[in-house]
Short mmCIF file of C-alpha atoms in Angstrom, two decimals:
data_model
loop_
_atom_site.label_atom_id
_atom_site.label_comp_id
_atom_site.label_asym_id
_atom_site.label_seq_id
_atom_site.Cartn_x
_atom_site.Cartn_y
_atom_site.Cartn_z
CA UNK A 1 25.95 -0.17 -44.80
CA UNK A 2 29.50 1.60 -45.10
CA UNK A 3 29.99 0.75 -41.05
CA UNK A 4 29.03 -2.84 -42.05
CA UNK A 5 31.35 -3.19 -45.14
CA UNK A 6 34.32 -1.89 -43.23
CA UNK A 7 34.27 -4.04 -40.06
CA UNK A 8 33.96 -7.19 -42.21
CA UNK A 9 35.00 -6.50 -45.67
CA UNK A 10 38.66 -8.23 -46.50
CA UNK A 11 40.49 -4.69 -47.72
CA UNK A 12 41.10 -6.89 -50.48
CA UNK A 13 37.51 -6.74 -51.53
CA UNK A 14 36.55 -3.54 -49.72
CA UNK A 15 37.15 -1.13 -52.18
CA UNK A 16 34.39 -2.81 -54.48
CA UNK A 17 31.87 -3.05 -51.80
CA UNK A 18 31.99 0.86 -51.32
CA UNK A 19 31.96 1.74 -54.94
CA UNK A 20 28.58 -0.63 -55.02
CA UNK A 21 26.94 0.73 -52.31
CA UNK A 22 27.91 4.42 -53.90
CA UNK A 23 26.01 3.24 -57.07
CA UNK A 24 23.17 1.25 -55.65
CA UNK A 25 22.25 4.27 -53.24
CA UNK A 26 23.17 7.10 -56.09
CA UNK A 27 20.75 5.05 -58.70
CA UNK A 28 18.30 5.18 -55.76
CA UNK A 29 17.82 8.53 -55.60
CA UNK A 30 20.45 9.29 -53.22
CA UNK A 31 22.78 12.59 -53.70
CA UNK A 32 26.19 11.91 -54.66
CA UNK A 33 27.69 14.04 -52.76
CA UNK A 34 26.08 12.99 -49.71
CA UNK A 35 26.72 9.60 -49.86
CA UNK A 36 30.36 10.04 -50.80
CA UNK A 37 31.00 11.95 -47.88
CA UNK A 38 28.68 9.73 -45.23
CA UNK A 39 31.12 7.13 -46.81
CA UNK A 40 34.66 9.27 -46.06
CA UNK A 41 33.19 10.04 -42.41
CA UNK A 42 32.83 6.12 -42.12
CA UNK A 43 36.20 5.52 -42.80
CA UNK A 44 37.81 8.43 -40.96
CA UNK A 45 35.82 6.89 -37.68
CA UNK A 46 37.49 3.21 -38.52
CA UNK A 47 40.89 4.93 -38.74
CA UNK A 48 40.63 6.75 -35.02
CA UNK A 49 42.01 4.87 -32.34
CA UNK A 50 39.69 3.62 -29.57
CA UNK A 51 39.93 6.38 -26.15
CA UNK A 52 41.00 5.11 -23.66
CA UNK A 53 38.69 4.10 -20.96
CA UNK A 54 39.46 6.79 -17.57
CA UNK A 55 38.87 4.26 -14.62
CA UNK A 56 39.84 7.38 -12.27
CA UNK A 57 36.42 8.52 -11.05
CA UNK A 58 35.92 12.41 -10.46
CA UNK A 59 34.77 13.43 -6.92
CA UNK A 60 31.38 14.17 -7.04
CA UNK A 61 29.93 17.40 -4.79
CA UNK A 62 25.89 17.64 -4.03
CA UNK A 63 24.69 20.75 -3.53
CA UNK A 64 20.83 22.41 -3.25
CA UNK A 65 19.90 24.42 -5.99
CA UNK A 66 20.35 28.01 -6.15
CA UNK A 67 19.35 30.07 -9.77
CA UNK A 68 22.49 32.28 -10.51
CA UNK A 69 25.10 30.41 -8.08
CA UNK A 70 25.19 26.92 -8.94
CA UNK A 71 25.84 27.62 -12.30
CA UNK A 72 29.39 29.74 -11.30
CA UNK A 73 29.50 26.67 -9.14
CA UNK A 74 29.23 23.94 -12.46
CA UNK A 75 31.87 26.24 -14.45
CA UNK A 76 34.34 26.40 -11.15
CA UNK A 77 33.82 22.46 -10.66
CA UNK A 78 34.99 21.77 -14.09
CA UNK A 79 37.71 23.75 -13.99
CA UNK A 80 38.93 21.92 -10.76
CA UNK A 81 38.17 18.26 -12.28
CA UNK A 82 35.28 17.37 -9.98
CA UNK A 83 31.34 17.37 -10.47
CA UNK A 84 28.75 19.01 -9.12
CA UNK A 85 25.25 17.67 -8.86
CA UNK A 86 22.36 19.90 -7.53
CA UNK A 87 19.72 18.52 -5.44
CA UNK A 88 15.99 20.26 -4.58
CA UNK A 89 15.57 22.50 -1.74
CA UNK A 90 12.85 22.39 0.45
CA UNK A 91 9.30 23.39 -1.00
CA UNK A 92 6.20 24.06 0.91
CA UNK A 93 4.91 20.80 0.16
CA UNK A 94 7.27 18.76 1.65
CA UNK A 95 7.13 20.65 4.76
CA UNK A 96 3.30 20.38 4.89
CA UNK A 97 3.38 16.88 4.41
CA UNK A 98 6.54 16.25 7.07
CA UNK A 99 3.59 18.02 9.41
CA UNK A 100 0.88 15.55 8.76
CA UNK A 101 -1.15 13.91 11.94
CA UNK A 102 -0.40 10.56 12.27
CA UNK A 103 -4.16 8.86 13.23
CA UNK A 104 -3.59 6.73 15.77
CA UNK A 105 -3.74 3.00 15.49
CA UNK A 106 -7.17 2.23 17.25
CA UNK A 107 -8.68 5.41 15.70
CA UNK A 108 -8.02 4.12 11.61
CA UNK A 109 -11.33 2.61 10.46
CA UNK A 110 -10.95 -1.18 9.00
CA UNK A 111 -10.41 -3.83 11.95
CA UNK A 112 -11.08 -7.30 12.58
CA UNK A 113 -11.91 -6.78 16.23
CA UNK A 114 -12.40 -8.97 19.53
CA UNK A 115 -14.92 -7.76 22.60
CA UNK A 116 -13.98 -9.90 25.59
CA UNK A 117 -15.76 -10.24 28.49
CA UNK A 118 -14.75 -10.32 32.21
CA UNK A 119 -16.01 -14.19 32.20
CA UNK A 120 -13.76 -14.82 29.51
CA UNK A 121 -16.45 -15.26 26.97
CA UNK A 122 -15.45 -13.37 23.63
CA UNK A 123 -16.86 -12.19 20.47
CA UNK A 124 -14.89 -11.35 16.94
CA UNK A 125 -16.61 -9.10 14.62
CA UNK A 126 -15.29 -6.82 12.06
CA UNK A 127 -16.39 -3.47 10.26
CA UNK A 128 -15.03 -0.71 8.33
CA UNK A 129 -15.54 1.98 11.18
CA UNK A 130 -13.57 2.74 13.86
CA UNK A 131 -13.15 -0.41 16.61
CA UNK A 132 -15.06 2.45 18.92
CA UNK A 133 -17.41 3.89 16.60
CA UNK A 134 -18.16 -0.57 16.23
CA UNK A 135 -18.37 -1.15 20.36
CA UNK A 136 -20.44 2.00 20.43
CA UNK A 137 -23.09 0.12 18.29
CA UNK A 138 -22.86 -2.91 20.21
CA UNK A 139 -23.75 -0.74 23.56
CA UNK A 140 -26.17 0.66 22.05
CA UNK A 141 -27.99 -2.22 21.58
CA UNK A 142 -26.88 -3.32 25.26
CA UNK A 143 -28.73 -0.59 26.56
CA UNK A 144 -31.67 -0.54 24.84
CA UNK A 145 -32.59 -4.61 25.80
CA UNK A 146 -31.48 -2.81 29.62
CA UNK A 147 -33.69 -0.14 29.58
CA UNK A 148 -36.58 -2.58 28.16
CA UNK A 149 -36.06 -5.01 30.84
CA UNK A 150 -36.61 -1.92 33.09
CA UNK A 151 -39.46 -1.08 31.13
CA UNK A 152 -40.67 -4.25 31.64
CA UNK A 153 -40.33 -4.55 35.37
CA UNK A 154 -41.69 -0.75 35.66
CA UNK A 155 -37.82 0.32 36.83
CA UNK A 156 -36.74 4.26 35.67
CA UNK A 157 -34.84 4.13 32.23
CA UNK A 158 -31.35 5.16 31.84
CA UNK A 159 -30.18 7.87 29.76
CA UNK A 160 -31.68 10.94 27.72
CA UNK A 161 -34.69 10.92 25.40
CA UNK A 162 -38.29 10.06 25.54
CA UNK A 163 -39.43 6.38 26.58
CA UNK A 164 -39.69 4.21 23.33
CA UNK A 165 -43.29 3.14 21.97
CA UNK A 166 -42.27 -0.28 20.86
CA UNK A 167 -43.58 -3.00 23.18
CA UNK A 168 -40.27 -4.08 25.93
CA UNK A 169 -40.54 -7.21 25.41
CA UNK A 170 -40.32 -6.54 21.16
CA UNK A 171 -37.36 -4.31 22.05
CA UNK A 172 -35.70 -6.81 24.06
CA UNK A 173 -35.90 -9.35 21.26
CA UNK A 174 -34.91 -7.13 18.40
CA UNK A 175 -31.63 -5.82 20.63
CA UNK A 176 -30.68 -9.52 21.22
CA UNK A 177 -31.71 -10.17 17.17
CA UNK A 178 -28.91 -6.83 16.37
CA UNK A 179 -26.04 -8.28 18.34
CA UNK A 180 -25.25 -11.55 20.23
CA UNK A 181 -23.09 -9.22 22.48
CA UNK A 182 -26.46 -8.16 23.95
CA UNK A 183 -27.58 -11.85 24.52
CA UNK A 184 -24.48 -12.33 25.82
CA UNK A 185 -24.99 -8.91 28.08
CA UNK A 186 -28.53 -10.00 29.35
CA UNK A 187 -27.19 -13.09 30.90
CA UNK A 188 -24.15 -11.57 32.82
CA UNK A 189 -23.48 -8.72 34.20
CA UNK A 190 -19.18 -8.44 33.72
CA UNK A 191 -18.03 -5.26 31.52
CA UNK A 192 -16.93 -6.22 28.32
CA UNK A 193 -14.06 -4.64 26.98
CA UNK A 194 -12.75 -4.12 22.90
CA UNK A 195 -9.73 -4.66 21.36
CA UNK A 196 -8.48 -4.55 17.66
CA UNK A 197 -6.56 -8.18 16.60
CA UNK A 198 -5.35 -6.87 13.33
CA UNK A 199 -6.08 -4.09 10.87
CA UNK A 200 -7.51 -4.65 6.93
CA UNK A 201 -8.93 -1.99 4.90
CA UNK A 202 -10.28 -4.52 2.39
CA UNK A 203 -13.90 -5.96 3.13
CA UNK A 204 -13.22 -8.95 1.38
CA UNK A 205 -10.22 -9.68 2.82
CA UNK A 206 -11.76 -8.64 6.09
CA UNK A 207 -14.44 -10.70 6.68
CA UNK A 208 -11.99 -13.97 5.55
CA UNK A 209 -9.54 -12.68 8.61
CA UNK A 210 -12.83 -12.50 10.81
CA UNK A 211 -13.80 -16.25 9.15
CA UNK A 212 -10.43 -17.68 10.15
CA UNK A 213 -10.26 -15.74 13.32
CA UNK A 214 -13.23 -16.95 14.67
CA UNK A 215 -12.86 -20.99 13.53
CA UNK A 216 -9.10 -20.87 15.47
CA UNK A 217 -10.95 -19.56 18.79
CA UNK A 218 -13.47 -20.40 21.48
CA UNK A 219 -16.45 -17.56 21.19
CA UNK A 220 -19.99 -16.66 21.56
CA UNK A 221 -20.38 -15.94 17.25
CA UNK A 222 -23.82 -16.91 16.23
CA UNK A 223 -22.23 -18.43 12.95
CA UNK A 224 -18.28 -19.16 11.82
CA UNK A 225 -18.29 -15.82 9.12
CA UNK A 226 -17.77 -16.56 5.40
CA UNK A 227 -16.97 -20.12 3.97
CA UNK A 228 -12.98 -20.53 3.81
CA UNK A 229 -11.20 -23.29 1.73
CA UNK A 230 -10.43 -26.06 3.54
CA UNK A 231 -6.45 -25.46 2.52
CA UNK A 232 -6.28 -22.39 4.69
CA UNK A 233 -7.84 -24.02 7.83
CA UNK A 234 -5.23 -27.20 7.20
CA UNK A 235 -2.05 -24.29 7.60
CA UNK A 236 -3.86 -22.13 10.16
CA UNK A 237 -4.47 -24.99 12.66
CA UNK A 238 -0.62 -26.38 11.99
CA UNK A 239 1.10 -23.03 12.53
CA UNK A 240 -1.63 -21.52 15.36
CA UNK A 241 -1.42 -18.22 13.55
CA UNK A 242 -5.08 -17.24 14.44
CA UNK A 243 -4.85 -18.61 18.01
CA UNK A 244 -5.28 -15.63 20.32
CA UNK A 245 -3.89 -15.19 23.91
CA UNK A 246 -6.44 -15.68 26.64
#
């Protein structure tokens, strides 16, 4: 209140406002004493003249941290007219982490993914494995309809393990049923080959990548992957941004 009376009191007046906020404070319980003086610093602050702003910056040192030193250091830089700022040294945590294995890019799990075959035809899938822990799967499946169609035509099986029970023909059907890479796989013979189109650790916001992906290409999917607002389709078909390279 004293701050407020000086900077806007006339001095005509200002006399009379102090003396009333001296008895409206004192008749409030404040000490005299204490106000009278809170008053006196008030004015003493009005009185100083304003310092001077110094627009000449001090050089500034950075230096690591060092118990015992640094503080010499602070006390010298001072006395020279320059600061000193002190910075962390190395800890064994920063050194681990500057260590850490990068994983390489086809080895992080969460892809939208493309198997092409050597006739061209392709397939886009996507999972939350590794692209080879996904095309793994998929020749899995390959082999088993193979090594029921040997079954069936009384040909040796391939690979380790004892010959399945289930019927060939209900083995053949349930490997096409698992993957339409395997239908694909019973009518040609070409290798097919993976390869990750982009990476998204989110399923939701996988399987709308996949949805897009597979509307803006030419492939062998069994169905076009979730339903997509018609919005998205508009932009991706004007800018091509799903179209992959043949």
């Amino acid at each position: 209140m004293a701050d407020r009376a000086l900077a806007v009191c006339d001095p005509t007046y200002l006399n009379a406002e102090l003396s009333h906020i001296l008895n409206t404070l004192r008749c409030n319980g404040y000490p005299t004493k204490f106000v009278t003086s809170i008053i006196r610093q008030c004015k003493l602050n009005k009185s100083l003249p304003p310092v001077p702003p110094n627009n000449q910056q001090c050089p500034v040192l950075v230096l690591p941290y060092y118990s015992g030193l640094s503080e010499k250091i602070r006390r010298l830089g001072h006395s020279l007219n320059f600061n000193v700022r002190f910075k962390s040294s190395c800890n064994l945590r920063s050194i681990v982490r500057s260590d850490k294995i990068k994983v390489p890019f086809d080895s992080r799990p969460g892809v939208v993914y493309e198997i092409k075959c050597g006739c061209k035809a392709s397939y886009i899938g996507e999972t939350g494995n590794t692209i080879f822990r996904r095309f793994d799967q998929h020749m899995s499946n390959v082999l088993t309809y193979k090594n029921a169609e040997r079954r069936l035509n009384g040909e040796p099986t391939i690979g380790p393990g004892r010959p399945p029970k289930i019927e060939p023909r209900k083995a053949m059907a349930n490997a096409i049923k698992a993957s339409v890479v395997v239908e694909h796989a019973s009518q040609c013979s070409l290798d097919p080959r993976p390869k990750i189109i982009c990476r998204e650790s989110f399923f939701h916001l996988r399987r709308i990548k996949e949805a897009l992906y597979i509307k803006s290409n030419s492939t062998i999917n069994r169905d076009n992957g979730v339903a997509v607002s018609e919005v998205w389709n508009a932009l991706i078909n004007k800018f091509q941004c799903c179209t992959l390279l043949s």
